[in-house]
Short mmCIF file of C-alpha atoms and ligand atoms in Angstrom, two decimals:
data_model
loop_
_atom_site.label_atom_id
_atom_site.label_comp_id
_atom_site.label_asym_id
_atom_site.label_seq_id
_atom_site.Cartn_x
_atom_site.Cartn_y
_atom_site.Cartn_z
CA UNK X 1 18.87 -9.76 -67.22
CA UNK X 2 17.46 -7.38 -64.09
CA UNK X 3 18.63 -6.09 -60.59
CA UNK X 4 22.56 -4.34 -61.13
CA UNK X 5 24.98 -4.95 -63.95
CA UNK X 6 27.46 -4.78 -61.45
CA UNK X 7 27.24 -5.94 -57.93
CA UNK X 8 30.68 -5.80 -55.27
CA UNK X 9 29.64 -8.25 -52.05
CA UNK X 10 32.90 -8.06 -49.58
CA UNK X 11 35.33 -7.41 -51.19
CA UNK X 12 39.22 -6.69 -49.19
CA UNK X 13 42.03 -5.97 -50.98
CA UNK X 14 45.40 -5.90 -49.36
CA UNK X 15 49.63 -4.82 -49.84
CA UNK X 16 51.78 -7.01 -47.80
CA UNK X 17 55.39 -4.48 -47.91
CA UNK X 18 57.53 -4.11 -45.00
CA UNK X 19 55.87 -1.75 -42.60
CA UNK X 20 52.53 -4.57 -43.00
CA UNK X 21 49.65 -5.78 -44.23
CA UNK X 22 47.69 -2.64 -45.41
CA UNK X 23 44.28 -2.88 -45.89
CA UNK X 24 43.62 -0.88 -48.92
CA UNK X 25 39.96 -1.78 -49.93
CA UNK X 26 38.01 -3.52 -46.57
CA UNK X 27 34.99 -4.71 -47.10
CA UNK X 28 33.18 -2.59 -49.47
CA UNK X 29 29.98 -2.95 -51.32
CA UNK X 30 27.84 -1.92 -54.06
CA UNK X 31 25.38 -1.61 -57.37
CA UNK X 32 25.57 -0.02 -60.18
CA UNK X 33 23.49 0.03 -63.00
CA UNK X 34 22.61 0.56 -66.84
CA UNK X 35 22.82 3.89 -67.18
CA UNK X 36 23.95 5.11 -63.93
CA UNK X 37 26.81 7.24 -62.72
CA UNK X 38 27.69 6.65 -59.26
CA UNK X 39 29.88 8.61 -57.61
CA UNK X 40 33.18 7.93 -55.08
CA UNK X 41 34.73 10.41 -53.19
CA UNK X 42 37.20 10.50 -50.35
CA UNK X 43 40.56 11.95 -49.66
CA UNK X 44 43.75 10.39 -51.39
CA UNK X 45 44.85 7.04 -50.22
CA UNK X 46 40.75 6.12 -48.62
CA UNK X 47 41.04 2.97 -51.34
CA UNK X 48 38.64 4.82 -53.87
CA UNK X 49 41.16 3.96 -57.17
CA UNK X 50 42.38 0.50 -56.09
CA UNK X 51 39.15 -0.41 -55.08
CA UNK X 52 37.74 0.57 -58.75
CA UNK X 53 41.13 -1.28 -60.29
CA UNK X 54 40.45 -4.82 -58.32
CA UNK X 55 37.07 -4.67 -60.52
CA UNK X 56 38.71 -5.18 -63.17
CA UNK X 57 42.08 -7.16 -62.28
CA UNK X 58 44.06 -4.16 -62.77
CA UNK X 59 45.71 -4.18 -58.52
CA UNK X 60 49.70 -2.87 -59.05
CA UNK X 61 52.07 -5.55 -57.00
CA UNK X 62 52.41 -6.99 -54.48
CA UNK X 63 48.51 -6.26 -53.74
CA UNK X 64 45.97 -9.18 -54.19
CA UNK X 65 42.29 -9.54 -53.96
CA UNK X 66 41.98 -11.35 -50.51
CA UNK X 67 37.92 -12.27 -50.98
CA UNK X 68 34.89 -10.99 -51.26
CA UNK X 69 32.95 -11.21 -55.22
CA UNK X 70 32.77 -8.66 -57.89
CA UNK X 71 29.91 -9.75 -59.89
CA UNK X 72 29.51 -8.52 -63.27
CA UNK X 73 26.65 -9.60 -65.46
CA UNK X 74 26.83 -12.76 -62.99
CA UNK X 75 30.02 -14.04 -63.46
CA UNK X 76 31.99 -13.27 -60.20
CA UNK X 77 36.05 -11.67 -61.48
CA UNK X 78 37.42 -12.79 -58.62
CA UNK X 79 37.42 -15.93 -59.63
CA UNK X 80 37.29 -16.74 -62.94
CA UNK X 81 40.67 -17.14 -65.05
CA UNK X 82 42.81 -13.65 -65.65
CA UNK X 83 42.37 -13.55 -69.18
CA UNK X 84 38.60 -14.07 -69.58
CA UNK X 85 38.66 -10.45 -67.29
CA UNK X 86 41.00 -9.54 -70.02
CA UNK X 87 38.92 -9.97 -72.66
CA UNK X 88 37.02 -8.32 -71.06
CA UNK X 89 38.57 -5.08 -70.15
CA UNK X 90 38.06 -2.99 -72.62
CA UNK X 91 35.19 -4.43 -74.40
CA UNK X 92 32.74 -5.00 -71.97
CA UNK X 93 34.25 -2.42 -68.91
CA UNK X 94 36.69 0.40 -69.84
CA UNK X 95 38.79 2.13 -68.19
CA UNK X 96 39.60 6.15 -68.13
CA UNK X 97 42.66 7.04 -66.20
CA UNK X 98 43.63 10.64 -64.73
CA UNK X 99 46.40 11.31 -66.71
CA UNK X 100 46.35 11.11 -70.71
CA UNK X 101 49.44 12.02 -71.12
CA UNK X 102 51.06 8.79 -69.18
CA UNK X 103 48.23 6.58 -70.28
CA UNK X 104 49.02 7.33 -74.42
CA UNK X 105 51.87 5.75 -76.60
CA UNK X 106 53.55 9.20 -77.80
CA UNK X 107 55.13 8.19 -80.82
CA UNK X 108 52.09 6.21 -82.35
CA UNK X 109 49.23 8.08 -83.81
CA UNK X 110 46.04 8.72 -82.16
CA UNK X 111 44.06 6.95 -84.32
CA UNK X 112 46.67 3.56 -84.83
CA UNK X 113 45.67 3.54 -80.81
CA UNK X 114 42.44 3.59 -81.03
CA UNK X 115 41.72 1.37 -83.70
CA UNK X 116 44.43 -1.22 -81.21
CA UNK X 117 41.96 -1.04 -78.94
CA UNK X 118 38.99 -2.30 -81.21
CA UNK X 119 41.04 -4.93 -82.97
CA UNK X 120 42.33 -6.22 -79.64
CA UNK X 121 38.69 -7.78 -79.31
CA UNK X 122 37.14 -7.40 -82.48
CA UNK X 123 38.17 -9.78 -85.86
CA UNK X 124 37.49 -6.38 -88.39
CA UNK X 125 40.08 -5.08 -91.15
CA UNK X 126 42.57 -2.96 -90.04
CA UNK X 127 40.40 0.37 -92.66
CA UNK X 128 37.12 -0.50 -90.75
CA UNK X 129 39.34 -0.28 -87.03
CA UNK X 130 40.35 3.04 -88.29
CA UNK X 131 37.16 4.07 -89.14
CA UNK X 132 35.35 2.93 -85.70
CA UNK X 133 38.14 5.04 -84.76
CA UNK X 134 36.87 7.87 -86.37
CA UNK X 135 33.37 7.21 -85.12
CA UNK X 136 34.55 7.65 -81.64
CA UNK X 137 36.82 10.25 -82.54
CA UNK X 138 33.36 12.40 -83.49
CA UNK X 139 31.75 10.92 -80.59
CA UNK X 140 33.99 12.59 -78.47
CA UNK X 141 33.73 16.11 -80.04
CA UNK X 142 37.28 15.52 -81.68
CA UNK X 143 36.70 18.41 -84.58
CA UNK X 144 38.20 17.01 -88.30
CA UNK X 145 38.24 13.26 -86.60
CA UNK X 146 39.80 11.89 -89.95
CA UNK X 147 42.70 14.08 -90.61
CA UNK X 148 42.90 13.82 -86.90
CA UNK X 149 43.90 9.95 -87.59
CA UNK X 150 47.67 10.76 -88.06
CA UNK X 151 48.16 13.20 -85.73
CA UNK X 152 50.26 12.26 -82.68
CA UNK X 153 49.30 13.01 -78.59
CA UNK X 154 51.34 16.16 -78.54
CA UNK X 155 50.21 17.28 -81.10
CA UNK X 156 46.24 17.67 -78.41
CA UNK X 157 45.75 19.67 -76.33
CA UNK X 158 44.87 18.12 -72.20
CA UNK X 159 41.35 18.37 -72.98
CA UNK X 160 42.24 16.95 -76.22
CA UNK X 161 44.48 14.30 -75.26
CA UNK X 162 41.10 13.33 -73.09
CA UNK X 163 38.70 13.26 -74.99
CA UNK X 164 41.19 10.61 -77.30
CA UNK X 165 41.12 8.32 -73.84
CA UNK X 166 37.43 8.51 -73.82
CA UNK X 167 36.84 7.99 -77.60
CA UNK X 168 39.49 5.07 -76.69
CA UNK X 169 37.21 3.55 -73.72
CA UNK X 170 34.08 4.33 -76.26
CA UNK X 171 35.70 2.73 -79.38
CA UNK X 172 33.92 -0.77 -78.13
CA UNK X 173 30.50 0.17 -76.48
CA UNK X 174 31.21 -1.02 -73.18
CA UNK X 175 28.57 -1.33 -70.93
CA UNK X 176 30.55 0.30 -67.60
CA UNK X 177 33.01 3.21 -67.64
CA UNK X 178 35.30 3.60 -65.21
CA UNK X 179 36.26 7.09 -65.04
CA UNK X 180 39.27 7.45 -62.22
CA UNK X 181 39.89 10.55 -61.69
CA UNK X 182 39.10 11.52 -65.32
CA UNK X 183 39.69 15.62 -65.02
CA UNK X 184 41.87 16.14 -62.49
CA UNK X 185 44.66 17.52 -64.86
CA UNK X 186 42.53 20.49 -66.72
CA UNK X 187 41.80 23.27 -66.26
CA UNK X 188 38.05 23.79 -65.43
CA UNK X 189 36.91 24.62 -68.44
CA UNK X 190 37.67 22.31 -69.84
CA UNK X 191 36.92 19.89 -67.22
CA UNK X 192 33.31 20.94 -67.68
CA UNK X 193 33.44 19.91 -71.43
CA UNK X 194 34.99 15.97 -71.28
CA UNK X 195 32.10 16.07 -68.55
CA UNK X 196 29.23 16.73 -70.72
CA UNK X 197 30.89 14.98 -73.18
CA UNK X 198 30.67 11.64 -71.29
CA UNK X 199 27.19 12.33 -70.07
CA UNK X 200 26.16 13.05 -73.57
CA UNK X 201 27.26 9.88 -74.25
CA UNK X 202 25.90 7.95 -71.02
CA UNK X 203 22.31 9.17 -72.55
CA UNK X 204 22.88 7.74 -75.28
CA UNK X 205 24.12 4.46 -75.00
CA UNK X 206 23.32 3.73 -71.45
CA UNK X 207 26.33 3.01 -70.65
CA UNK X 208 27.27 2.89 -66.54
CA UNK X 209 29.81 5.03 -65.88
CA UNK X 210 31.92 4.89 -61.83
CA UNK X 211 32.90 8.10 -61.38
CA UNK X 212 36.04 7.95 -58.85
CA UNK X 213 36.91 11.29 -57.85
CA UNK X 214 38.18 14.29 -54.67
CA UNK X 215 35.79 16.95 -56.30
CA UNK X 216 31.87 17.32 -54.22
CA UNK X 217 31.23 19.79 -57.49
CA UNK X 218 31.86 17.03 -60.07
CA UNK X 219 29.91 14.73 -58.48
CA UNK X 220 27.17 16.82 -57.20
CA UNK X 221 27.11 17.46 -61.41
CA UNK X 222 26.97 14.17 -62.83
CA UNK X 223 26.38 11.08 -60.09
CA UNK X 224 23.19 9.96 -59.28
CA UNK X 225 24.35 7.94 -56.45
CA UNK X 226 27.59 8.47 -54.16
CA UNK X 227 29.58 6.51 -52.54
CA UNK X 228 32.01 7.72 -49.45
CA UNK X 229 35.06 6.40 -48.79
CA UNK X 230 37.37 6.36 -45.50
CA UNK X 231 40.35 3.69 -45.15
CA UNK X 232 39.19 1.57 -47.04
CA UNK X 233 35.48 1.64 -46.30
CA UNK X 234 32.22 2.77 -47.58
CA UNK X 235 31.42 4.94 -44.84
CA UNK X 236 28.27 6.50 -46.02
CA UNK X 237 25.96 5.71 -49.27
CA UNK X 238 22.82 7.02 -51.35
CA UNK X 239 21.18 8.80 -53.63
CA UNK X 240 23.47 12.42 -54.83
CA UNK X 241 20.37 14.68 -53.80
CA UNK X 242 19.90 12.63 -50.60
CA UNK X 243 23.56 12.36 -49.18
CA UNK X 244 23.77 16.12 -50.08
CA UNK X 245 21.05 17.61 -48.41
CA UNK X 246 21.00 15.08 -45.33
CA UNK X 247 24.28 13.17 -44.60
CA UNK X 248 24.60 10.55 -41.48
CA UNK X 249 28.03 10.48 -40.78
CA UNK X 250 30.50 13.34 -39.34
CA UNK X 251 33.42 12.67 -42.65
CA UNK X 252 30.87 13.22 -45.52
CA UNK X 253 29.67 16.06 -43.46
CA UNK X 254 33.78 17.26 -43.73
CA UNK X 255 34.44 17.19 -46.60
CA UNK X 256 30.78 19.04 -47.66
CA UNK X 257 31.79 21.59 -45.55
CA UNK X 258 35.36 21.79 -47.10
CA UNK X 259 33.83 22.49 -49.94
CA UNK X 260 33.97 26.26 -51.14
CA UNK X 261 30.15 27.52 -51.40
CA UNK X 262 28.98 30.60 -53.34
CA UNK X 263 26.40 30.92 -50.88
CA UNK X 264 28.82 31.45 -47.74
CA UNK X 265 29.55 34.25 -46.75
CA UNK X 266 32.56 36.52 -48.14
CA UNK X 267 35.24 35.97 -46.41
CA UNK X 268 34.36 33.33 -44.29
CA UNK X 269 36.77 30.48 -43.60
CA UNK X 270 36.55 26.87 -45.15
CA UNK X 271 37.12 24.28 -42.13
CA UNK X 272 39.27 21.42 -43.16
CA UNK X 273 38.53 18.32 -41.51
CA UNK X 274 41.46 17.86 -38.55
CA UNK X 275 44.46 15.73 -39.03
CA UNK X 276 45.18 12.88 -41.26
CA UNK X 277 43.25 9.86 -42.40
CA UNK X 278 45.16 7.01 -40.91
CA UNK X 279 47.60 4.60 -42.14
CA UNK X 280 46.39 1.70 -43.83
CA UNK X 281 48.38 -0.51 -41.47
CA UNK X 282 47.12 0.51 -37.98
CA UNK X 283 43.39 1.77 -38.78
CA UNK X 284 42.40 2.91 -35.91
CA UNK X 285 40.15 0.28 -33.53
CA UNK X 286 36.52 0.82 -33.29
CA UNK X 287 35.51 3.55 -35.59
CA UNK X 288 38.85 4.73 -38.47
CA UNK X 289 37.84 8.28 -38.32
CA UNK X 290 37.02 8.48 -34.24
CA UNK X 291 40.35 10.24 -34.03
CA UNK X 292 39.25 12.86 -36.16
CA UNK X 293 35.54 13.19 -35.69
CA UNK X 294 34.00 15.54 -33.71
CA UNK X 295 30.57 13.75 -32.97
CA UNK X 296 33.09 10.95 -31.07
CA UNK X 297 32.10 9.25 -28.03
CA UNK X 298 35.26 7.27 -26.65
CA UNK X 299 36.34 5.04 -25.41
CA UNK X 300 32.66 3.35 -25.89
CA UNK X 301 31.31 2.65 -28.53
CA UNK X 302 33.22 5.13 -31.39
CA UNK X 303 36.47 4.13 -30.17
CA UNK X 304 35.49 0.23 -29.37
CA UNK X 305 32.85 -1.02 -31.34
CA UNK X 306 32.84 -0.66 -35.23
CA UNK X 307 30.26 0.38 -36.95
CA UNK X 308 28.37 -1.18 -39.91
CA UNK X 309 26.27 0.27 -42.72
CA UNK X 310 22.79 0.21 -41.88
CA UNK X 311 20.07 -0.95 -43.91
CA UNK X 312 21.66 -2.95 -45.99
CA UNK X 313 18.60 -4.34 -48.34
CA UNK X 314 20.76 -7.15 -49.92
CA UNK X 315 22.57 -6.92 -53.15
CA UNK X 316 20.96 -3.92 -54.92
CA UNK X 317 21.86 -0.82 -52.54
CA UNK X 318 20.26 1.29 -55.44
CA UNK X 319 17.91 2.71 -52.80
CA UNK X 320 19.37 2.94 -49.20
CA UNK X 321 21.16 5.84 -47.52
CA UNK X 322 23.29 4.02 -45.00
CA UNK X 323 25.83 5.70 -42.89
CA UNK X 324 28.53 3.92 -41.08
CA UNK X 325 28.26 5.83 -37.75
CA UNK X 326 26.90 5.37 -34.50
CA UNK X 327 25.08 8.21 -34.81
CA UNK X 328 24.27 8.68 -37.97
CA UNK X 329 20.74 9.10 -37.23
CA UNK X 330 21.15 12.30 -34.97
CA UNK X 331 23.53 13.76 -36.88
CA UNK X 332 21.25 13.52 -39.94
CA UNK X 333 18.52 15.78 -37.76
CA UNK X 334 20.76 17.04 -35.90
CA UNK X 335 18.54 15.97 -32.56
CA UNK X 336 20.42 15.21 -29.12
CA UNK X 337 24.38 15.29 -30.40
CA UNK X 338 26.44 18.08 -30.56
CA UNK X 339 29.91 17.90 -31.44
CA UNK X 340 32.39 16.56 -28.51
FE1 SF4 Z 1 32.42 9.60 -35.22
FE2 SF4 Z 1 31.49 8.22 -33.76
FE3 SF4 Z 1 30.16 8.27 -35.96
FE4 SF4 Z 1 33.16 7.82 -36.31
S1 SF4 Z 1 30.94 6.56 -34.65
S2 SF4 Z 1 31.86 8.98 -36.83
S3 SF4 Z 1 33.59 8.31 -33.80
S4 SF4 Z 1 30.32 9.74 -34.04
#
């Protein structure tokens, strides 16, 4: 197979609510290749998680995919029957959710839960499924995995429960893991352990990872490429080092400036982005970020014309550094554009 394993084109997902239509994902396009880690960052409500759930048919009611394509190994998951999407979920594409306690069944042993994930997709005897479960637990660093097959979730710490979730995601050797805030509920040292387990698995098996997070430090350490989302749209994308080193969108600059850094002078205040993310029922016209943007030129062009992500070369977006800003180049180079 040539080209990216997953290609998403102009994906749009909305929710019909009493307050109006919430455009949670509004024209998102990207690709992901085998073995790649693509990070998706943005504030809460930027559409990261709904976008990820749209890829695998898990948009909660009353949401629906309005248009776009999700090409997985050439098949469009938006158009194939739902049973086909269900059959590849867990087998080819697995998900690790944020909170392992609410994702695991408290009254079933972890061994049984992981083995169920095997039995759902493979015709193997139960004992063989249990053997695979023990292997997966060993792969994520759970000590004495055979003994722990009979443990219940409450007998594990938070970090160990998240390892169980990763073992469940891995047990069928998927090609892609969608990790939605996989370490948010964990303390920093456990977070590092869990991420190193994921990275080690990626290197060993070639599994790609779509890492949804609001933690820029995490994506800096893990992701090859980055998508920055705002108001349901991708506003900047590129190689992680490029985006961090030469951000082209004021929103990305704002996220970076609000990050605590060891190389800043002691006592220097963090600079949060002014204002709040917009309601997705009434996204501002033109550039959705203009009411908060220190560089906005209003009314035109920032409040009148919607900027497009520049430099789109086609289905494979791996090498471009695109930004949806009328002044992206001036902002990247610092030439001739001061905050308004
Ligand atoms: Fe700011 Fe205008 Fe760029 Fe939007 S288009 S990010 S408002 S400068």
